[in-house]
Amino acid sequence: MDRIVIVGAGHAGCQLAFSLRACGYQGEITLVNGEDTLPYHRPPLSKAYLKTGREEELLLRGESAFAENQIQLCRNTAQDIDRTRCELRMATGRPLPYDHLVLATGTVTRRLQVPNGDQGVYYLKNVTDAQALRAALPTTKRVAVIGAGFIGLEFAAFAADAGKSVSVIDLADRVMARTASHEISAFFEKRHSQAGVRFRFSRKIVDVVRKEGTVCGLLLDGEELIEADLIVAGIGVIANSKLAEVSGLETDNGIVVDRYLTTSDSCISAIGDCTRFPTEYASHPVRLESVQNANDQARSVAEKLTGKKQPYTAVPWFWSDQGADKLQIAGLTGASDCHVMRGLPEHNKFSVFNFHEGRLVAVESVNQPADHMVARRLIAAGTRVDQALAADASFQLKTLIQ
Ligand SMILES: Cc1cc2nc3c(=O)[nH]c(=O)nc-3n(C[C@H](O)[C@H](O)[C@H](O)COP(=O)(O)OP(=O)(O)OC[C@H]3O[C@@H](n4cnc5c(N)ncnc54)[C@H](O)[C@@H]3O)c2cc1C
């Protein structure tokens, strides 16, 4: 295989390019970068970068690393794929021929749909968004955050710490309702409230209110007005599968891939946030938004393309830093039917063990990195964990690892 082309230079695409070299691949690698910057870490955009503004700390790799590894960074946007000729067509310039193509196109921001439109509403997806927020913050007094998911809460914690008056509004009845257990939601709601954040749950945004063109608040159902001079929406993302769709690949809330991360065309793989893939950790194919998944899928495809084909089986894990607290999740919480607490929320250090039909499926840890690390290994090995032992904080979980 002489030419591998990767579309998207985020976590997944960039990791793949370097993993291919680490696996000994000697052919051409072209990494199509749709953004104007060198590839960068996204998680700090809602965390440290808001404070420091240090862009050099965001870079995934220094500029010289691309040249040293003979990875051609190509600033362009891929528009469609001629699958018969095996060519990628770009917004500008000549088509790029490939022997294998990898789509790592990530996600696009879900935008607020309200009658007056979302003009003046901030989002937090890329470095330009984060720069705009940093520029707006010094003159801001009141912040309204739409969405009590990871990004909304991380931003709310930062804004409250910076002395802003912060309100968080969500359609759901608790924080992180889509991904976290009730125990974790209760803990984080309390911690954010203690930091001064005010929550409005089970509430719908009716419209954005402006005075002489400037945002001044949010109108909620029940005619409640939340006054705000800065509105940030963290209402999720949508798989960026446009390129796959226009090229006739199978998509269904993401680019559909098999256990080897191959799309419906055997010459095209897909990795990262844009994929929907089968996993032994869920009863149905899933699409995950995490750095772990992007990196591990990239490594798996690098191995496949260099002759070590294995199904993708990595245990999903995720983290979120909210104020002084770190949440880490190993496994997928979706299917759990029983929760066991290990440690006490009052001590700001505990884990919630999620079981499904007696089997450990996920562990949510707050300020307990050791529990998280053990949990990843227990879930990967499919170790049977006794619920009473899981609840006993004096029991050394690592003794269960074979
Ligand atoms: C603010 C923020 C905080 C986060 N915090 C965490 C966290 O704490 N922990 C965690 O695990 N995850 C976190 N995430 C999620 C994590 O960043 C994503 O899961 C990860 O970036 C996915 O990597 P990816 O390469 O699949 O997609 P992306 O990083 O989204 O990269 C996709 C790239 O493809 C490019 N692209 C798309 N279409 C084309 C095209 N046609 N041509 C050329 N280029 C194209 C895009 O411009 C983009 O650069 C966070 C995300 C955000 C936005």
Short mmCIF file of C-alpha atoms and ligand atoms in Angstrom, two decimals:
data_model
loop_
_atom_site.label_atom_id
_atom_site.label_comp_id
_atom_site.label_asym_id
_atom_site.label_seq_id
_atom_site.Cartn_x
_atom_site.Cartn_y
_atom_site.Cartn_z
CA MET A 1 0.00 0.00 0.00
CA ASP A 2 1.73 3.18 -1.20
CA ARG A 3 -0.60 6.04 -0.34
CA ILE A 4 -2.72 6.56 2.74
CA VAL A 5 -4.85 9.69 2.90
CA ILE A 6 -6.46 10.78 6.17
CA VAL A 7 -9.26 13.36 6.22
CA GLY A 8 -9.38 15.38 9.45
CA ALA A 9 -6.36 16.34 11.54
CA GLY A 10 -7.97 16.15 14.99
CA HIS A 11 -7.03 13.66 17.71
CA ALA A 12 -7.89 10.61 15.61
CA GLY A 13 -6.37 11.68 12.28
CA CYS A 14 -3.18 13.01 13.81
CA GLN A 15 -2.70 9.93 16.02
CA LEU A 16 -3.22 7.67 13.01
CA ALA A 17 -0.53 9.43 10.97
CA PHE A 18 2.07 8.98 13.74
CA SER A 19 0.93 5.46 14.64
CA LEU A 20 1.35 4.39 11.01
CA ARG A 21 5.00 5.43 11.18
CA ALA A 22 5.39 3.78 14.59
CA CYS A 23 4.04 0.57 13.01
CA GLY A 24 6.69 0.79 10.27
CA TYR A 25 4.55 2.05 7.38
CA GLN A 26 6.87 3.55 4.76
CA GLY A 27 4.47 4.80 2.10
CA GLU A 28 3.07 8.32 1.64
CA ILE A 29 0.85 9.77 4.37
CA THR A 30 -1.26 12.83 3.63
CA LEU A 31 -3.20 14.39 6.49
CA VAL A 32 -5.93 16.70 5.21
CA ASN A 33 -6.38 19.46 7.76
CA GLY A 34 -9.64 21.41 7.53
CA GLU A 35 -8.56 23.95 10.15
CA ASP A 36 -6.09 26.84 9.87
CA THR A 37 -3.97 25.78 12.84
CA LEU A 38 -1.63 22.85 13.45
CA PRO A 39 -3.52 19.88 14.99
CA TYR A 40 -4.39 20.61 18.63
CA HIS A 41 -5.84 19.13 21.83
CA ARG A 42 -9.54 19.98 22.23
CA PRO A 43 -10.14 19.17 25.93
CA PRO A 44 -8.13 22.15 27.27
CA LEU A 45 -10.43 24.53 25.35
CA SER A 46 -13.02 24.23 28.11
CA LYS A 47 -10.41 23.88 30.86
CA ALA A 48 -6.84 25.24 31.21
CA TYR A 49 -6.79 27.22 27.96
CA LEU A 50 -9.64 29.44 29.16
CA LYS A 51 -7.36 30.56 31.97
CA THR A 52 -3.97 30.65 30.28
CA GLY A 53 -4.71 31.36 26.62
CA ARG A 54 -1.44 29.59 25.81
CA GLU A 55 -1.89 28.24 22.31
CA GLU A 56 1.54 26.62 22.14
CA GLU A 57 0.40 24.23 24.91
CA LEU A 58 -2.52 23.05 22.79
CA LEU A 59 -0.50 21.52 19.97
CA LEU A 60 -0.73 17.73 19.54
CA ARG A 61 2.74 17.69 17.93
CA GLY A 62 5.30 20.37 17.15
CA GLU A 63 5.48 21.46 13.50
CA SER A 64 8.83 19.75 12.95
CA ALA A 65 7.44 16.34 13.99
CA PHE A 66 5.32 16.21 10.81
CA ALA A 67 8.32 16.79 8.55
CA GLU A 68 10.53 14.40 10.54
CA ASN A 69 7.90 11.65 10.14
CA GLN A 70 7.24 12.52 6.50
CA ILE A 71 3.61 13.31 7.16
CA GLN A 72 2.30 15.74 4.59
CA LEU A 73 -0.09 18.21 6.17
CA CYS A 74 -2.45 19.46 3.50
CA ARG A 75 -4.57 22.52 4.41
CA ASN A 76 -7.79 21.87 2.51
CA THR A 77 -11.36 20.65 2.83
CA ALA A 78 -12.30 17.33 1.28
CA GLN A 79 -15.54 17.60 -0.66
CA ASP A 80 -16.25 14.16 -2.00
CA ILE A 81 -14.74 10.82 -2.83
CA ASP A 82 -14.54 9.27 -6.27
CA ARG A 83 -14.62 5.70 -5.02
CA THR A 84 -14.24 4.17 -8.47
CA ARG A 85 -11.00 6.02 -9.17
CA CYS A 86 -9.92 6.00 -5.47
CA GLU A 87 -9.49 9.78 -5.42
CA LEU A 88 -10.38 12.36 -2.83
CA ARG A 89 -11.74 15.59 -4.31
CA MET A 90 -10.87 18.78 -2.48
CA ALA A 91 -12.46 22.23 -2.23
CA THR A 92 -9.39 23.56 -4.04
CA GLY A 93 -6.64 21.99 -6.09
CA ARG A 94 -6.07 18.60 -7.67
CA PRO A 95 -7.72 15.36 -6.50
CA LEU A 96 -5.67 13.21 -4.11
CA PRO A 97 -5.32 9.56 -5.12
CA TYR A 98 -5.29 6.97 -2.32
CA ASP A 99 -4.79 3.26 -1.82
CA HIS A 100 -6.55 3.51 1.52
CA LEU A 101 -8.58 6.46 2.79
CA VAL A 102 -9.38 7.11 6.45
CA LEU A 103 -12.17 9.45 7.50
CA ALA A 104 -11.53 11.17 10.85
CA THR A 105 -13.96 14.03 10.39
CA GLY A 106 -15.15 14.35 13.99
CA THR A 107 -18.34 16.22 14.80
CA VAL A 108 -20.05 19.54 14.18
CA THR A 109 -21.63 21.73 16.84
CA ARG A 110 -25.36 21.41 17.42
CA ARG A 111 -26.69 24.96 17.19
CA LEU A 112 -29.46 26.53 19.19
CA GLN A 113 -32.74 26.69 17.23
CA VAL A 114 -34.83 29.63 18.39
CA PRO A 115 -37.10 32.10 16.55
CA ASN A 116 -34.68 35.06 16.86
CA GLY A 117 -31.72 32.95 15.75
CA ASP A 118 -28.48 32.17 17.57
CA GLN A 119 -26.50 35.25 16.56
CA GLY A 120 -24.31 36.39 19.47
CA VAL A 121 -24.51 32.96 21.17
CA TYR A 122 -21.10 31.40 21.87
CA TYR A 123 -20.12 27.76 21.36
CA LEU A 124 -17.04 25.86 22.45
CA LYS A 125 -15.82 23.45 19.82
CA ASN A 126 -12.62 24.78 18.32
CA VAL A 127 -9.78 27.13 19.12
CA THR A 128 -11.49 30.06 17.40
CA ASP A 129 -14.55 29.59 19.65
CA ALA A 130 -12.34 29.48 22.74
CA GLN A 131 -10.48 32.62 21.68
CA ALA A 132 -13.77 34.45 21.16
CA LEU A 133 -14.97 33.43 24.62
CA ARG A 134 -11.72 34.51 26.24
CA ALA A 135 -12.04 37.89 24.54
CA ALA A 136 -15.65 38.34 25.70
CA LEU A 137 -15.16 37.30 29.33
CA PRO A 138 -13.44 40.38 30.81
CA THR A 139 -16.46 42.59 30.08
CA THR A 140 -19.01 39.97 31.12
CA LYS A 141 -20.89 40.01 34.42
CA ARG A 142 -23.70 37.51 33.91
CA VAL A 143 -23.30 34.24 32.05
CA ALA A 144 -26.05 31.89 30.92
CA VAL A 145 -24.93 28.41 29.95
CA ILE A 146 -27.35 26.32 27.92
CA GLY A 147 -26.75 22.63 28.57
CA ALA A 148 -25.56 20.93 31.77
CA GLY A 149 -23.34 18.42 29.96
CA PHE A 150 -19.58 18.11 30.32
CA ILE A 151 -18.61 21.19 28.32
CA GLY A 152 -21.34 23.42 29.75
CA LEU A 153 -20.39 22.45 33.30
CA GLU A 154 -16.66 22.84 32.74
CA PHE A 155 -17.26 26.31 31.37
CA ALA A 156 -19.73 27.18 34.16
CA ALA A 157 -17.12 26.18 36.79
CA PHE A 158 -14.50 28.35 35.11
CA ALA A 159 -16.85 31.35 34.82
CA ALA A 160 -18.02 31.06 38.45
CA ASP A 161 -14.40 30.85 39.59
CA ALA A 162 -13.68 34.00 37.59
CA GLY A 163 -16.33 35.80 39.64
CA LYS A 164 -19.15 35.81 37.07
CA SER A 165 -22.79 35.28 37.98
CA VAL A 166 -23.60 31.95 36.28
CA SER A 167 -26.91 30.26 35.42
CA VAL A 168 -27.10 26.84 33.77
CA ILE A 169 -30.26 25.79 32.01
CA ASP A 170 -31.07 22.26 30.83
CA LEU A 171 -34.05 20.41 29.41
CA ALA A 172 -33.17 17.41 31.57
CA ASP A 173 -33.89 17.22 35.30
CA ARG A 174 -30.26 16.82 36.41
CA VAL A 175 -26.69 17.51 35.30
CA MET A 176 -24.97 15.12 32.84
CA ALA A 177 -28.27 13.23 32.55
CA ARG A 178 -27.23 11.51 29.32
CA THR A 179 -24.05 9.94 30.65
CA ALA A 180 -23.82 9.94 34.45
CA SER A 181 -25.59 8.08 37.24
CA HIS A 182 -27.95 9.94 39.59
CA GLU A 183 -25.33 9.73 42.34
CA ILE A 184 -22.74 11.53 40.19
CA SER A 185 -25.29 14.13 39.03
CA ALA A 186 -26.27 14.89 42.63
CA PHE A 187 -22.64 15.33 43.68
CA PHE A 188 -21.75 17.69 40.83
CA GLU A 189 -24.95 19.70 41.14
CA LYS A 190 -24.10 20.29 44.78
CA ARG A 191 -20.47 21.21 44.08
CA HIS A 192 -21.39 23.68 41.31
CA SER A 193 -24.15 25.18 43.46
CA GLN A 194 -21.65 25.65 46.30
CA ALA A 195 -19.48 27.59 43.83
CA GLY A 196 -22.43 29.88 43.12
CA VAL A 197 -23.85 28.36 39.92
CA ARG A 198 -27.65 28.51 39.70
CA PHE A 199 -29.48 25.71 37.87
CA ARG A 200 -32.76 25.67 35.99
CA PHE A 201 -33.68 22.06 35.21
CA SER A 202 -36.45 20.71 32.96
CA ARG A 203 -36.62 24.10 31.26
CA LYS A 204 -36.88 24.96 27.61
CA ILE A 205 -35.21 27.94 25.91
CA VAL A 206 -37.90 29.94 24.13
CA ASP A 207 -35.66 32.61 22.62
CA VAL A 208 -32.54 34.73 22.85
CA VAL A 209 -33.35 38.29 23.92
CA ARG A 210 -31.42 41.23 22.46
CA LYS A 211 -31.44 44.98 23.05
CA GLU A 212 -30.32 47.06 20.07
CA GLY A 213 -28.77 43.96 18.57
CA THR A 214 -26.80 42.99 21.69
CA VAL A 215 -27.59 39.81 23.60
CA CYS A 216 -29.08 40.61 27.00
CA GLY A 217 -30.78 37.43 28.13
CA LEU A 218 -32.59 34.18 27.57
CA LEU A 219 -36.32 33.72 27.64
CA LEU A 220 -37.37 30.39 29.17
CA ASP A 221 -40.72 28.65 29.11
CA GLY A 222 -43.04 30.11 31.75
CA GLU A 223 -41.90 33.54 30.52
CA GLU A 224 -38.92 33.62 32.87
CA LEU A 225 -36.13 35.92 31.70
CA ILE A 226 -32.55 35.04 32.60
CA GLU A 227 -30.53 38.20 32.20
CA ALA A 228 -27.12 37.55 30.69
CA ASP A 229 -24.54 39.43 28.70
CA LEU A 230 -22.83 36.21 27.61
CA ILE A 231 -24.65 33.10 26.44
CA VAL A 232 -22.77 29.87 25.88
CA ALA A 233 -24.51 26.87 24.36
CA GLY A 234 -23.13 23.41 25.07
CA ILE A 235 -25.98 21.38 23.64
CA GLY A 236 -24.01 18.61 22.00
CA VAL A 237 -22.55 17.74 18.65
CA ILE A 238 -23.59 15.85 15.55
CA ALA A 239 -21.40 13.31 13.74
CA ASN A 240 -19.69 14.94 10.77
CA SER A 241 -20.56 12.30 8.22
CA LYS A 242 -21.31 14.67 5.32
CA LEU A 243 -18.32 13.56 3.23
CA ALA A 244 -19.26 9.91 3.75
CA GLU A 245 -22.90 10.58 2.86
CA VAL A 246 -22.21 12.46 -0.40
CA SER A 247 -19.85 9.64 -1.37
CA GLY A 248 -22.48 6.94 -0.85
CA LEU A 249 -21.00 5.30 2.27
CA GLU A 250 -23.40 3.84 4.84
CA THR A 251 -24.20 6.27 7.67
CA ASP A 252 -26.58 6.15 10.61
CA ASN A 253 -25.87 8.77 13.30
CA GLY A 254 -22.23 8.48 12.27
CA ILE A 255 -20.23 6.63 9.65
CA VAL A 256 -21.09 2.95 9.99
CA VAL A 257 -18.01 0.74 10.43
CA ASP A 258 -17.43 -2.92 11.30
CA ARG A 259 -15.33 -4.39 14.14
CA TYR A 260 -12.19 -3.50 12.16
CA LEU A 261 -13.35 0.11 11.65
CA THR A 262 -13.82 -0.48 7.93
CA THR A 263 -16.70 1.38 6.27
CA SER A 264 -19.10 -0.08 3.69
CA ASP A 265 -16.19 0.42 1.20
CA SER A 266 -13.26 -1.89 2.02
CA CYS A 267 -10.75 0.78 0.86
CA ILE A 268 -12.06 3.30 3.40
CA SER A 269 -11.86 3.21 7.21
CA ALA A 270 -13.32 5.69 9.68
CA ILE A 271 -12.15 6.55 13.20
CA GLY A 272 -12.96 8.82 16.13
CA ASP A 273 -16.08 10.81 16.97
CA CYS A 274 -17.55 10.40 13.48
CA THR A 275 -17.87 6.58 13.65
CA ARG A 276 -20.64 4.33 14.79
CA PHE A 277 -19.12 0.99 15.66
CA PRO A 278 -20.03 -2.35 17.25
CA THR A 279 -18.56 -2.93 20.70
CA GLU A 280 -18.68 -5.72 23.23
CA TYR A 281 -19.41 -3.07 25.89
CA ALA A 282 -22.90 -2.31 24.53
CA SER A 283 -25.72 -4.34 23.02
CA HIS A 284 -25.87 -2.03 19.97
CA PRO A 285 -23.36 -0.03 17.90
CA VAL A 286 -22.27 3.19 19.57
CA ARG A 287 -20.76 6.54 18.67
CA LEU A 288 -18.43 7.91 21.34
CA GLU A 289 -17.02 11.39 21.81
CA SER A 290 -13.75 10.92 23.65
CA VAL A 291 -10.03 11.34 23.16
CA GLN A 292 -9.44 7.74 24.25
CA ASN A 293 -11.71 6.40 21.54
CA ALA A 294 -10.17 8.65 18.87
CA ASN A 295 -6.62 7.62 19.79
CA ASP A 296 -7.30 3.92 20.29
CA GLN A 297 -9.27 3.62 17.06
CA ALA A 298 -6.39 5.35 15.27
CA ARG A 299 -3.89 2.83 16.70
CA SER A 300 -6.16 -0.05 15.74
CA VAL A 301 -6.43 1.13 12.11
CA ALA A 302 -2.66 1.73 11.94
CA GLU A 303 -2.16 -1.90 12.95
CA LYS A 304 -4.76 -3.09 10.45
CA LEU A 305 -3.09 -1.19 7.60
CA THR A 306 0.32 -2.59 8.50
CA GLY A 307 -0.76 -6.23 8.59
CA LYS A 308 -1.81 -6.75 12.24
CA LYS A 309 -5.57 -6.79 11.78
CA GLN A 310 -7.50 -7.19 15.06
CA PRO A 311 -11.04 -6.20 15.99
CA TYR A 312 -11.27 -2.94 17.94
CA THR A 313 -11.96 -3.85 21.57
CA ALA A 314 -10.58 -1.03 23.76
CA VAL A 315 -12.49 -0.25 26.97
CA PRO A 316 -14.09 3.20 26.62
CA TRP A 317 -12.98 5.80 29.15
CA PHE A 318 -13.47 9.49 29.59
CA TRP A 319 -12.65 12.35 31.96
CA SER A 320 -14.04 15.76 32.78
CA ASP A 321 -12.50 18.43 35.03
CA GLN A 322 -15.11 20.61 36.72
CA GLY A 323 -13.71 23.19 39.11
CA ALA A 324 -11.53 21.32 41.61
CA ASP A 325 -13.13 17.94 40.84
CA LYS A 326 -12.09 15.31 38.34
CA LEU A 327 -14.67 12.86 37.04
CA GLN A 328 -13.37 9.75 35.27
CA ILE A 329 -15.61 7.16 33.69
CA ALA A 330 -14.45 3.69 32.68
CA GLY A 331 -16.87 1.63 30.56
CA LEU A 332 -20.32 2.64 29.36
CA THR A 333 -22.94 3.59 31.94
CA GLY A 334 -25.94 3.24 29.61
CA ALA A 335 -27.05 -0.29 30.43
CA SER A 336 -26.58 -0.37 34.21
CA ASP A 337 -29.37 -1.63 36.48
CA CYS A 338 -27.60 -1.46 39.86
CA HIS A 339 -25.25 1.13 41.40
CA VAL A 340 -22.87 0.50 44.28
CA MET A 341 -21.13 3.36 46.07
CA ARG A 342 -17.52 3.06 47.15
CA GLY A 343 -16.47 5.89 49.43
CA LEU A 344 -18.50 8.90 50.48
CA PRO A 345 -19.51 11.93 48.39
CA GLU A 346 -19.13 14.06 51.56
CA HIS A 347 -15.39 13.35 51.37
CA ASN A 348 -15.28 14.53 47.72
CA LYS A 349 -13.69 11.18 46.81
CA PHE A 350 -15.80 8.22 45.77
CA SER A 351 -16.71 5.89 42.92
CA VAL A 352 -20.00 4.56 41.62
CA PHE A 353 -19.80 0.99 40.38
CA ASN A 354 -22.41 0.33 37.66
CA PHE A 355 -23.57 -3.27 37.23
CA HIS A 356 -25.80 -4.84 34.61
CA GLU A 357 -27.30 -8.22 35.49
CA GLY A 358 -24.52 -8.65 38.07
CA ARG A 359 -21.70 -7.80 35.65
CA LEU A 360 -19.53 -4.71 36.17
CA VAL A 361 -20.10 -2.44 33.14
CA ALA A 362 -18.83 0.97 34.23
CA VAL A 363 -17.20 2.83 37.10
CA GLU A 364 -17.57 6.58 37.62
CA SER A 365 -14.84 7.93 39.88
CA VAL A 366 -14.63 11.35 41.49
CA ASN A 367 -11.13 12.36 42.57
CA GLN A 368 -10.26 8.66 42.77
CA PRO A 369 -7.79 8.00 39.93
CA ALA A 370 -6.68 4.68 41.46
CA ASP A 371 -10.26 3.29 41.31
CA HIS A 372 -10.48 4.45 37.70
CA MET A 373 -7.28 2.73 36.63
CA VAL A 374 -8.27 -0.55 38.28
CA ALA A 375 -11.78 -0.30 36.82
CA ARG A 376 -10.43 -0.08 33.28
CA ARG A 377 -8.53 -3.33 33.80
CA LEU A 378 -11.42 -5.11 35.54
CA ILE A 379 -13.85 -4.19 32.76
CA ALA A 380 -11.37 -5.16 30.03
CA ALA A 381 -10.80 -8.55 31.61
CA GLY A 382 -14.52 -9.09 32.26
CA THR A 383 -13.64 -9.84 35.91
CA ARG A 384 -16.57 -10.81 38.12
CA VAL A 385 -16.70 -8.21 40.92
CA ASP A 386 -18.60 -8.94 44.09
CA GLN A 387 -20.85 -5.95 44.88
CA ALA A 388 -20.14 -6.09 48.62
CA LEU A 389 -16.39 -6.02 47.96
CA ALA A 390 -16.81 -3.11 45.53
CA ALA A 391 -18.60 -1.17 48.28
CA ASP A 392 -15.92 -1.93 50.87
CA ALA A 393 -13.47 0.97 50.59
CA SER A 394 -10.89 -0.92 52.66
CA PHE A 395 -10.77 -3.78 50.13
CA GLN A 396 -7.90 -3.49 47.64
CA LEU A 397 -9.62 -3.77 44.25
CA LYS A 398 -6.37 -4.38 42.45
CA THR A 399 -6.09 -7.81 44.09
CA LEU A 400 -8.93 -8.86 41.74
CA ILE A 401 -6.75 -8.29 38.68
CA GLN A 402 -5.25 -11.55 37.50
C1 LIG B 1 -14.27 21.91 24.41
C2 LIG B 1 -14.12 20.42 24.38
C3 LIG B 1 -13.72 19.75 25.53
C4 LIG B 1 -13.56 18.35 25.50
N1 LIG B 1 -13.15 17.72 26.64
C5 LIG B 1 -12.92 16.37 26.62
C6 LIG B 1 -12.44 15.69 27.76
O1 LIG B 1 -12.22 16.28 28.82
N2 LIG B 1 -12.20 14.36 27.65
C7 LIG B 1 -12.40 13.66 26.50
O2 LIG B 1 -12.16 12.45 26.43
N3 LIG B 1 -12.91 14.29 25.41
C8 LIG B 1 -13.16 15.61 25.44
N4 LIG B 1 -13.66 16.25 24.32
C9 LIG B 1 -13.98 15.45 23.14
C10 LIG B 1 -12.75 15.21 22.30
O3 LIG B 1 -12.08 16.41 22.05
C11 LIG B 1 -13.17 14.52 21.00
O4 LIG B 1 -13.69 13.26 21.35
C12 LIG B 1 -11.98 14.36 20.06
O5 LIG B 1 -11.52 15.63 19.65
C13 LIG B 1 -12.39 13.54 18.85
O6 LIG B 1 -11.34 13.52 17.94
P1 LIG B 1 -11.64 13.36 16.37
O7 LIG B 1 -10.30 13.39 15.72
O8 LIG B 1 -12.52 12.20 16.15
O9 LIG B 1 -12.47 14.64 15.96
P2 LIG B 1 -12.06 16.18 16.01
O10 LIG B 1 -11.08 16.45 17.08
O11 LIG B 1 -13.36 16.91 16.01
O12 LIG B 1 -11.32 16.43 14.60
C14 LIG B 1 -11.97 16.32 13.37
C15 LIG B 1 -11.26 17.22 12.40
O13 LIG B 1 -11.70 16.90 11.07
C16 LIG B 1 -11.78 18.11 10.33
N5 LIG B 1 -12.63 17.87 9.16
C17 LIG B 1 -13.94 17.51 9.15
N6 LIG B 1 -14.38 17.38 7.88
C18 LIG B 1 -13.33 17.66 7.08
C19 LIG B 1 -13.16 17.72 5.66
N7 LIG B 1 -14.16 17.43 4.83
N8 LIG B 1 -11.94 18.06 5.17
C20 LIG B 1 -10.91 18.35 6.01
N9 LIG B 1 -11.01 18.30 7.36
C21 LIG B 1 -12.21 17.98 7.89
C22 LIG B 1 -12.34 19.08 11.35
O14 LIG B 1 -12.12 20.42 10.96
C23 LIG B 1 -11.54 18.70 12.59
O15 LIG B 1 -10.34 19.42 12.65
C24 LIG B 1 -13.83 17.63 24.31
C25 LIG B 1 -14.26 18.31 23.16
C26 LIG B 1 -14.41 19.69 23.20
C27 LIG B 1 -14.88 20.40 21.96
#
